């Protein structure tokens, strides 16, 4: 393992996995066939999968750096575990249910190289499996935007109503122009490692759905920016690593998570230097 630290890596790709063996296999296979012209490493943090994910990795991808957790540590903690051992200048936090192709990873790295270091986090254009637009970044967090995001009101309300009562989202942005955003989706976000570590990584007080907006909110408080970059794309199949939960429990979970994200952002308490 010593050779990793002797070789200067440009990029560390961190994938958190929980029972997504086939998708994880596909994800890594696409990474390996992508047009990447710089040194990179792939770090998989497995959350105690029981579907053969670990065995598959050890057999097919021995070059992948593997962290084996003894329990499901959700999203923030595993990404921070990966970041702690990463040697890349940039971190690419990537879901196992994503498909990268062509030179899209390289394009994102080139963009990071071209912008000021105050741009700490960049997200690509997120596409559905049919190549339709899925996400292009979000506006900043307020009480109302946190509420509407976590309870998915944008999907429940007719679009002509959503345009009037929900926070501005995709309505006001040209999806083909790079621009500053409040945050980008956690399925694919590239972050400068040095700044990620200075900021304390993802907030481990959050258990799911809220880590990426809170990170960008906290980064903004310290003078850093988050950008959407449309000239790099990725396909996100969506939701494969999260379990289906009964409706009442799901509602309780959503309310608890909403309370936590508001407490950590609009009711801001987390600062650089806080021990995890």
Tab-separated table of N, CA and C in Angstrom, residues 17-18 45-50 54 67-74 77-78 81:
chain	number	residue	atom	x	y	z
A	17	UNK	N	-21.030	1.521	-0.542
A	17	UNK	CA	-21.846	0.428	-1.066
A	17	UNK	C	-22.550	-0.327	0.047
A	18	UNK	N	-23.812	-0.661	-0.205
A	18	UNK	CA	-24.561	-1.525	0.700
A	18	UNK	C	-25.492	-2.407	-0.113
A	45	UNK	N	-16.132	1.828	0.193
A	45	UNK	CA	-16.416	1.630	1.614
A	45	UNK	C	-17.702	0.809	1.686
A	46	UNK	N	-17.563	-0.445	2.120
A	46	UNK	CA	-18.720	-1.339	2.160
A	46	UNK	C	-19.351	-1.334	3.547
A	47	UNK	N	-20.670	-1.124	3.572
A	47	UNK	CA	-21.418	-1.011	4.824
A	47	UNK	C	-21.994	-2.356	5.266
A	48	UNK	N	-21.122	-3.358	5.398
A	48	UNK	CA	-21.531	-4.686	5.883
A	48	UNK	C	-22.549	-5.341	4.949
A	49	UNK	N	-22.281	-5.292	3.642
A	49	UNK	CA	-23.157	-5.949	2.666
A	49	UNK	C	-23.170	-7.455	2.904
A	50	UNK	N	-24.296	-8.088	2.597
A	50	UNK	CA	-24.409	-9.541	2.720
A	50	UNK	C	-24.849	-10.170	1.400
A	54	UNK	N	-18.407	-7.727	-1.273
A	54	UNK	CA	-16.998	-7.730	-0.877
A	54	UNK	C	-16.223	-8.806	-1.626
A	67	UNK	N	-12.579	-0.706	2.182
A	67	UNK	CA	-12.809	-0.583	3.619
A	67	UNK	C	-14.053	-1.397	3.943
A	68	UNK	N	-13.937	-2.322	4.875
A	68	UNK	CA	-15.059	-3.203	5.225
A	68	UNK	C	-15.596	-2.832	6.604
A	69	UNK	N	-16.735	-2.154	6.597
A	69	UNK	CA	-17.373	-1.819	7.867
A	69	UNK	C	-18.118	-3.027	8.421
A	70	UNK	N	-18.215	-3.105	9.725
A	70	UNK	CA	-18.890	-4.229	10.369
A	70	UNK	C	-20.379	-3.980	10.557
A	71	UNK	N	-20.823	-2.778	10.206
A	71	UNK	CA	-22.235	-2.433	10.286
A	71	UNK	C	-22.534	-1.365	9.236
A	72	UNK	N	-23.819	-1.142	8.956
A	72	UNK	CA	-24.212	-0.116	7.998
A	72	UNK	C	-24.048	1.254	8.643
A	73	UNK	N	-23.053	1.994	8.185
A	73	UNK	CA	-22.749	3.306	8.757
A	73	UNK	C	-23.306	4.442	7.892
A	74	UNK	N	-24.291	4.084	7.058
A	74	UNK	CA	-25.045	5.039	6.257
A	74	UNK	C	-24.162	5.762	5.227
A	77	UNK	N	-20.511	8.999	7.274
A	77	UNK	CA	-19.352	8.375	7.919
A	77	UNK	C	-18.492	7.605	6.908
A	78	UNK	N	-19.075	6.739	6.062
A	78	UNK	CA	-18.241	6.015	5.088
A	78	UNK	C	-17.505	6.928	4.114
A	81	UNK	N	-14.635	8.218	5.940
A	81	UNK	CA	-13.629	7.164	6.063
A	81	UNK	C	-12.789	7.096	4.782
